[in-house]
Structure formats: C-alpha cells, structure tokens
Coordinates of C-alpha atoms in Angstrom, one line a residue:
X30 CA -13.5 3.1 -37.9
X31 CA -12.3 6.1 -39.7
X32 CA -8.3 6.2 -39.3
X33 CA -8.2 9.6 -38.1
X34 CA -9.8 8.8 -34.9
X35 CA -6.1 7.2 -33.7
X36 CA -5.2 10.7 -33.3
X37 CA -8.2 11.3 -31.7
X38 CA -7.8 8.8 -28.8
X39 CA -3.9 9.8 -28.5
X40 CA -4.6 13.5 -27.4
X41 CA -7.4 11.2 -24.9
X42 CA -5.1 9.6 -23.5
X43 CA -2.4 12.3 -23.2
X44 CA -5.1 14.6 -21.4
X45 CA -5.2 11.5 -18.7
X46 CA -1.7 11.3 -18.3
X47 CA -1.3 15.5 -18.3
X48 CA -3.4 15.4 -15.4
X49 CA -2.2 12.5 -13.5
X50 CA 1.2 13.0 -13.5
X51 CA 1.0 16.3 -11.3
X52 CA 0.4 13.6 -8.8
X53 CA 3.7 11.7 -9.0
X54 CA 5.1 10.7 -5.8
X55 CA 2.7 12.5 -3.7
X56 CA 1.7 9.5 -1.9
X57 CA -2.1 9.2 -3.0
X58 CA -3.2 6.9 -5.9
X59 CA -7.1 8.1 -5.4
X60 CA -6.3 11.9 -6.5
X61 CA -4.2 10.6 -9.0
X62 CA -6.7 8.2 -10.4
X63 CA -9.4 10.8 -10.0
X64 CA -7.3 13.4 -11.9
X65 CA -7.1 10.6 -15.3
X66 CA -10.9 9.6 -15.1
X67 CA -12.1 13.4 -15.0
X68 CA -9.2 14.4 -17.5
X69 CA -9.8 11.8 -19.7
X70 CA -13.8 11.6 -19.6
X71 CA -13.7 15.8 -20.5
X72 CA -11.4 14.8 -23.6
X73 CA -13.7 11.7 -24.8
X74 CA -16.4 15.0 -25.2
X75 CA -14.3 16.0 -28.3
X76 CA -14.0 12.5 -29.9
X77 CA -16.8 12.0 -32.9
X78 CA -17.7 8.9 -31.6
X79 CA -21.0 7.3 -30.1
X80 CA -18.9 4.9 -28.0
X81 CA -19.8 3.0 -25.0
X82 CA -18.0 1.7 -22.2
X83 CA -17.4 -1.8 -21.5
X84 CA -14.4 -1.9 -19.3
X85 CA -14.2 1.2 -16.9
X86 CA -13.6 2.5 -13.5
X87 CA -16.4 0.5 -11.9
X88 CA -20.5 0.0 -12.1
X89 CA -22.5 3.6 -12.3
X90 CA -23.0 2.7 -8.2
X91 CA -19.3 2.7 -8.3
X92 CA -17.9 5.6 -10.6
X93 CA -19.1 9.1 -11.3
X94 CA -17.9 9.2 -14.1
X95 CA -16.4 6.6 -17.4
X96 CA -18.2 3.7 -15.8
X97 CA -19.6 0.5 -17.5
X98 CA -22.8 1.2 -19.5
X99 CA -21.6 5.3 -20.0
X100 CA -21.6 6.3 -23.0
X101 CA -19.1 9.4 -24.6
X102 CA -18.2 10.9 -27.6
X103 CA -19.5 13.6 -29.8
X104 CA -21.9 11.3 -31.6
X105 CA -20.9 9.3 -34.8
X106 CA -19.5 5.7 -35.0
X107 CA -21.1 3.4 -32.4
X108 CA -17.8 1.8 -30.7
X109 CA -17.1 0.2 -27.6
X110 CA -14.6 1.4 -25.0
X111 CA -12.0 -0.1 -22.7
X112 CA -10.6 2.2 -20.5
X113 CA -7.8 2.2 -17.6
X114 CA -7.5 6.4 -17.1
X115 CA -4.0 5.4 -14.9
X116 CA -2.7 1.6 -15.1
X117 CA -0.9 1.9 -12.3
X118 CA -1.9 4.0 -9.4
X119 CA 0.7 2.9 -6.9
X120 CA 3.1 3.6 -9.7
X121 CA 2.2 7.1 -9.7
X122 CA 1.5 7.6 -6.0
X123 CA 5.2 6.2 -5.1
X124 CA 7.1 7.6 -8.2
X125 CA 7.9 4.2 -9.7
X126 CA 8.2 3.4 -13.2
X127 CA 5.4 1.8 -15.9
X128 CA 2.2 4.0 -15.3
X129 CA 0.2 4.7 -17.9
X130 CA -2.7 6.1 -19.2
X131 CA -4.5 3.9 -21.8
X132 CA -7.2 2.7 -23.9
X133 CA -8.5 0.0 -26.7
X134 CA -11.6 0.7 -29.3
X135 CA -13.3 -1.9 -31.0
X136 CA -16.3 -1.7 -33.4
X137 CA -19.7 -2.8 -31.2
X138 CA -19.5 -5.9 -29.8
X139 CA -15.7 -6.1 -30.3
X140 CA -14.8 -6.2 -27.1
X141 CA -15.0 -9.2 -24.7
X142 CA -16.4 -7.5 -21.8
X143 CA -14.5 -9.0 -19.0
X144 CA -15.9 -8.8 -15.3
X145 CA -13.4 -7.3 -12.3
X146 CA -12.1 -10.6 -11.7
X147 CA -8.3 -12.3 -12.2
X148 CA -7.1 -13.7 -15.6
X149 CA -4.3 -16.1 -15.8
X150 CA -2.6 -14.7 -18.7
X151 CA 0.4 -15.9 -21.6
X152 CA 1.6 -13.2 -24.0
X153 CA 4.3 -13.2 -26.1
X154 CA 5.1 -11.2 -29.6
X155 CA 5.2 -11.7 -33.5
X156 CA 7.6 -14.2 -34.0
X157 CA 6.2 -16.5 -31.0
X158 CA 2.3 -16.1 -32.2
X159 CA 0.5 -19.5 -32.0
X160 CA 3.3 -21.1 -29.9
X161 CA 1.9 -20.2 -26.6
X162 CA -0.4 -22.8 -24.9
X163 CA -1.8 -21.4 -21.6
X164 CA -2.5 -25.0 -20.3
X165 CA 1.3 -26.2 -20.9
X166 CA 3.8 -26.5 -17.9
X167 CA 6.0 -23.1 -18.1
X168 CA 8.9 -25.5 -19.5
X169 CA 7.1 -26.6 -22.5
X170 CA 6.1 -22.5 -23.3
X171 CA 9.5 -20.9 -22.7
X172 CA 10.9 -24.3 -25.4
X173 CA 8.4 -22.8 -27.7
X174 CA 9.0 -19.2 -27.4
X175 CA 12.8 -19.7 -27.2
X176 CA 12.8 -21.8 -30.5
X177 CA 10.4 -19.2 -32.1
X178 CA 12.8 -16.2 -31.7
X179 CA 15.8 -18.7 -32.7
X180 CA 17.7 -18.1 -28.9
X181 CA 18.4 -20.4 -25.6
X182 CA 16.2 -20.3 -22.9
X183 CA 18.7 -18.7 -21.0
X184 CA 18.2 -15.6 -23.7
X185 CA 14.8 -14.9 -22.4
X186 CA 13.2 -12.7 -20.1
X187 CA 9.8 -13.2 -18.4
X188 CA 8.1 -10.5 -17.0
X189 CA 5.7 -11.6 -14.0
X190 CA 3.7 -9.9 -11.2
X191 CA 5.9 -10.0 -8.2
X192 CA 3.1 -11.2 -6.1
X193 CA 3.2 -14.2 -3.4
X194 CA 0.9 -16.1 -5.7
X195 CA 3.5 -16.4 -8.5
X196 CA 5.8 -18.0 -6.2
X197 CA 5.0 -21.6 -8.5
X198 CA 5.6 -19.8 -11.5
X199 CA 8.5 -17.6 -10.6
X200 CA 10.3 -21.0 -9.3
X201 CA 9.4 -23.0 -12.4
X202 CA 10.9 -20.1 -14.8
X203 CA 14.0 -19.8 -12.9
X204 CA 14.5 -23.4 -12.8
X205 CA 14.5 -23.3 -16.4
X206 CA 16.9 -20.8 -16.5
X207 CA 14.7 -17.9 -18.2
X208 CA 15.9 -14.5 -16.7
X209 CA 12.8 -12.9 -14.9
X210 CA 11.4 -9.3 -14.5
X211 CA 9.2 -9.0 -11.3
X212 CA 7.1 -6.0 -11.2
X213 CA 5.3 -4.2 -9.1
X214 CA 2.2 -3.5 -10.5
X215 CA 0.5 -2.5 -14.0
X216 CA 0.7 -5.8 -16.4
X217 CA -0.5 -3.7 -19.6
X218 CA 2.8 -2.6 -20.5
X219 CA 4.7 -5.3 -20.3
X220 CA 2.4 -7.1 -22.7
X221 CA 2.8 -4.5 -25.5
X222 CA 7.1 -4.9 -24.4
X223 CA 6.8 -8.9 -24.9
X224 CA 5.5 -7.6 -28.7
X225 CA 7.8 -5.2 -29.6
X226 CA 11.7 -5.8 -30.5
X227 CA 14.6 -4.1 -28.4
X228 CA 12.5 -3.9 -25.0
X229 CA 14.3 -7.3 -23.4
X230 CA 11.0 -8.7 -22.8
X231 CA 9.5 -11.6 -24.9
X232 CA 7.0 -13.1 -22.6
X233 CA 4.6 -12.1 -20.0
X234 CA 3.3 -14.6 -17.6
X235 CA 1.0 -15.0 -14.1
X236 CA -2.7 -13.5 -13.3
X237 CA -3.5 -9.9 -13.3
X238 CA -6.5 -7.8 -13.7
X239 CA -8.9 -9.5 -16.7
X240 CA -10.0 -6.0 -17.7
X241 CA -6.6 -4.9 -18.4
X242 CA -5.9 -8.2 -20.1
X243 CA -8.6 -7.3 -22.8
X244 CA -6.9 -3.9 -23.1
X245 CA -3.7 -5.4 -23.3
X246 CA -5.0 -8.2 -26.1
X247 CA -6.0 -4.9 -27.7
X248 CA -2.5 -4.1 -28.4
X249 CA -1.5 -7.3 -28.4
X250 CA -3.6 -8.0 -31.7
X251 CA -2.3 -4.8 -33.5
X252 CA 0.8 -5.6 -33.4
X253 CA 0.8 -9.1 -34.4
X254 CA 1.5 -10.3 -31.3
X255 CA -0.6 -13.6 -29.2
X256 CA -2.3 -14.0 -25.8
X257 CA -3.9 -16.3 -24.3
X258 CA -6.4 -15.3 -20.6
X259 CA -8.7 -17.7 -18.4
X260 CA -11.2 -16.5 -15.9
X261 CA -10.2 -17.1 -12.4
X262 CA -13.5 -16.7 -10.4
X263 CA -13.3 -16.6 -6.6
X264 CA -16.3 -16.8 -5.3
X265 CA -20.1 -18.0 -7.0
X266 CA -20.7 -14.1 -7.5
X267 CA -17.9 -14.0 -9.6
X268 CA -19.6 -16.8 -12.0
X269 CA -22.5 -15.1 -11.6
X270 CA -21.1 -11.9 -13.0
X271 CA -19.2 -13.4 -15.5
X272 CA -22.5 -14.8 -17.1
X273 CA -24.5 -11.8 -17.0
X274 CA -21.5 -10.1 -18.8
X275 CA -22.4 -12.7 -21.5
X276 CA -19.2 -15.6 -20.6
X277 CA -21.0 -19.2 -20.5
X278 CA -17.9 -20.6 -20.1
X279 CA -15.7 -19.9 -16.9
X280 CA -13.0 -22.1 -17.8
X281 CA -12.7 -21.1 -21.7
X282 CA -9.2 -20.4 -22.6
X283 CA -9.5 -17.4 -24.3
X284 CA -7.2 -16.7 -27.2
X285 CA -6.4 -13.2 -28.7
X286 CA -9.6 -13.3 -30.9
X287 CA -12.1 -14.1 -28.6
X288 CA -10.3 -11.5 -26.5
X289 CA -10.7 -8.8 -29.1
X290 CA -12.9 -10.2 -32.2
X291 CA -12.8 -8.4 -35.7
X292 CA -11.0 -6.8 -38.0
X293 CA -10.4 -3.2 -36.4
X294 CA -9.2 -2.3 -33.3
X295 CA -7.4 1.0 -32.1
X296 CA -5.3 1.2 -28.9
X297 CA -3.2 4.2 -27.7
X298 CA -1.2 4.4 -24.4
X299 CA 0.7 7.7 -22.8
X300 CA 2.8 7.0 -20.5
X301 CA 2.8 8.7 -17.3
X302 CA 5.8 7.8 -15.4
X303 CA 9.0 6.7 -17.0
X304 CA 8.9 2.9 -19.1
X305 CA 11.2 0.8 -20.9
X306 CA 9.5 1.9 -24.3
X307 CA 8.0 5.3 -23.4
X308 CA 9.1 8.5 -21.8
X309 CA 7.0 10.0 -18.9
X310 CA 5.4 13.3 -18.8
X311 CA 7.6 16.0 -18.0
X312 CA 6.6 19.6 -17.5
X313 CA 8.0 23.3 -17.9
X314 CA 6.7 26.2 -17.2
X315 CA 3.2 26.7 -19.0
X316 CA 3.1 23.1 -20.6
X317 CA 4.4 19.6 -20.8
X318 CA 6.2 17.0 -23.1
X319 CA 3.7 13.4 -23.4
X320 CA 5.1 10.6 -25.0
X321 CA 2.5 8.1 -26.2
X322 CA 1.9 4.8 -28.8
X323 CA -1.0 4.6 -30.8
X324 CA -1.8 1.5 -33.2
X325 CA -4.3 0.2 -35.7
X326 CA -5.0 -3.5 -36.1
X327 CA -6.5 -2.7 -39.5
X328 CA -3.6 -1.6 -41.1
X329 CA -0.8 -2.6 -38.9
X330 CA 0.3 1.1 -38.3
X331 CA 2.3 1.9 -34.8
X332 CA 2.9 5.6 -34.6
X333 CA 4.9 7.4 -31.5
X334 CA 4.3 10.3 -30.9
X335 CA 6.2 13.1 -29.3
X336 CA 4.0 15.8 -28.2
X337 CA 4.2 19.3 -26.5
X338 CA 1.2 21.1 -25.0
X339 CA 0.8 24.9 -24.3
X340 CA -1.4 25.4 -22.1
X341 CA -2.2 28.9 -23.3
X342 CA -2.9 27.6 -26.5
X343 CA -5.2 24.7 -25.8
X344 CA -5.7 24.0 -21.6
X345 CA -5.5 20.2 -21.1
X346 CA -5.8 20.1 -17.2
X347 CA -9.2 19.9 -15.6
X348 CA -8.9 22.5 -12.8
X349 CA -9.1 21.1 -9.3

C-alpha cells in the first residue's frame, strides 16, 4: 500500500470523530454512532482505494451504510477494511473518557474476518512480545510480562473490562498484586496503551468484542507489540457463523499474525472524547482541534497528528 494513504485514513477517521463528538454527553449513543458511520462512509469516497469491508457496523440487513461486503474508495488498491466509526458509544453518549473513532487496512485477505461474537483476549507491548500465553493462569503471564519490562508485579497495571464476568480474572490479578484499570467500555485503546511507553498500562486482559480485537491486533502489530484472541461462541449459530466467515477452528488461539497476516497494515485512530494518549475533539467557532495516531506496520512509522479544521475551508460535518 502506497504510504501516502496513512494520511488518507487519518482525515477518515477525523471526519468520524468531527461528527460524533457534537454528540458528547447528550445521552444517545445511536445519533452518535449514526453521525461516525455517515461521516466516515462520505470521507472513505475521497480515499483512492478499492477497499472492502470486513469488519463493520453489521450485515447489509443490518447497516445502511459501511456494512460487511460494502465496498468504498475512489478505486485503486484492492484492500480490506476494519472499521469501528465510534469505539465507544456509551462513552460518547455519557461524556466519559476513551471513545474513538478508528480503523485498520490490510492488503486483500489480510484481515481475519472475525464474526460479532466475544474474544478472550492477552495483549501486551514491545518489550513483553512472545511472552504472553493466552492458555496460562494470569500468575504465570503477569511473571512474564513483569520480568520482560525488568519491574515487580506490583509495578504493573492491567487494564480489564469492568464487567461481572471478569470477576475470576479481576480476583486472580489482584491477588497477585498487579494494580488494575477497570473500564467501562471500548477495549481498543487500551490495547494500543499496553504498546506504547508512558501510558501506565502494560497489559490488557478479559473478553471484549472480537471485531475490535482484529482492529486492535492491527495496531498492535505496527507497533511491535503481541496479542493473543480465542473465539468464544455462545450458541451453535455462533459456530455456524464463524465457519462461513472462513474459521474451521473455534478453539484456535489466535496469535497476532493470524489476527492480522502480512507484511503491511495501516491503522489510524482519532480520538473523540478525552484518553490517556490522545486529546479529544474540541470545537471553536467555525471549526475544531482532532487529535489522532496513525501507524504503518511496514515501516514501523507512528505519526500524531494535531489537526485543525475550518469549516469554511473544507466542510467535514455531514449535515443532519
């Protein structure tokens, strides 16, 4: 993939978070997700790309628009597509920190494409890569990680879903003396945190979305970082699903490169509301200030970039 396409999916991803944010605190996560998807679909128009979408906002049946199967872009390099137009919709709705607006691009067929189910997932950055075993008690990973980034147990900090069905998890980090970060939704950013130095996270831990964990290994694999995911099916559907989306094997451990295969991936986040490692939007009168990542697996570049849009000079917002 041409380099100058990072750029590309940045001001994508900024248009979703422009448009989103409008919608902080007002108490509904559907206009807010509605505002990204629409935002962000118009801004794919721009992009000289032939991509197609393998994680979205649903099935066709399910999403007007930016659904599994649609394809966007200009024309030009056949890609495929991750998407999450707002990670985070309660975050927005309720004012809360951590939403985002992101996305992960992958040469065809470099993309697991992972049905709506839960993934139990293990990340944890650079210095910690291929230390992580998803099928070892918490104890034996937090040795591991703790002994990789030369530190006590006691120096780390787990970042975990606080959901009721972490309770196990949440008991066994805390017992080994690991400080914990429960949050309340969105596990996408706390995965690129766990891979990046100065955020005072170094692992993340517990079952979220598997789409986002595919956008998250995304990341994950440009910056050098590791992750681990299993399926978690619920029901025989689930399997069902699973092997139509091309996964044989339910109980695979997936590691970071079956995750996201290759040798070129791009991902690029904006942040909407307020994170530990980027700024959320904030607007004046006839514009607004994004704050966004974008990185290249290919040549291990991480660019931030500070950005502020005049409307009068190019309109960002889709009109509602």
């Amino acid at each position: 993939m041409d380099r100058e396409l990072a750029m590309e999916f940045v001001r994508v991803t900024e248009a979703a978070a422009i448009a989103s944010g409008r919608w902080m605190g007002k108490g509904d996560k559907i206009a807010a997700d509605q505002a990204a998807v629409d935002a962000m679909r118009q801004a794919f128009d721009d992009v000289s790309i032939s991509g197609k979408v393998v994680i979205g906002e649903g099935e066709m049946d399910e999403a007007p628009m930016l659904y599994i199967g649609e394809v966007v872009g200009a024309g030009g390099v056949k890609v495929d597509i991750a998407v999450d137009p707002l990670e985070g919709t309660n975050l927005v709705a309720k004012g809360l920190p951590g939403a985002i607006a992101v996305l992960a691009i992958a040469p065809r067929g470099g993309l697991l494409h992972a049905p709506d189910m839960y993934m139990d997932k293990i990340a944890v950055g650079p210095k910690a890569a291929g230390k992580i075993d998803i099928n070892a008690p918490v104890i034996d990973n937090l040795t591991a990680v703790a002994k990789a980034l030369e530190r006590e147990i006691e120096d780390l900090t787990v970042v975990i879903l606080d959901r009721p069905r972490h309770a196990d998890i949440i008991k066994q980090v805390r017992d080994a003396g690991a400080r914990i970060k429960l949050i309340a939704d969105g596990d996408v950013s706390p995965a690129i945190n766990a891979a990046i130095e100065g955020t005072g996270v170094h692992m993340l831990l517990g079952t979220g979305g598997a789409p986002e964990g595919v956008i998250a290994a995304a990341a994950m694999k440009c910056l050098g970082g590791d992750m681990q995911g299993r399926l978690i099916p619920e029901s025989d559907a689930d399997i069902e699903r699973a092997r139509s989306m091309g996964i044989t094997d339910i109980n695979k451990v997936l590691t970071i490169d079956d995750l996201v295969s290759g040798d070129d991936a791009i991902f690029a986040a904006t942040a909407i509301t307020q994170g530990d490692l980027l700024n959320g939007v904030r607007y004046f009168g006839g514009g607004a200030r994004t704050h966004s990542i974008v990185m290249r697996y290919k040549t291990g570049t991480v660019r931030f970039v500070d950005a502020i849009h005049k409307y009068e000079k190019k309109p960002m917002l889709i009109k509602r």
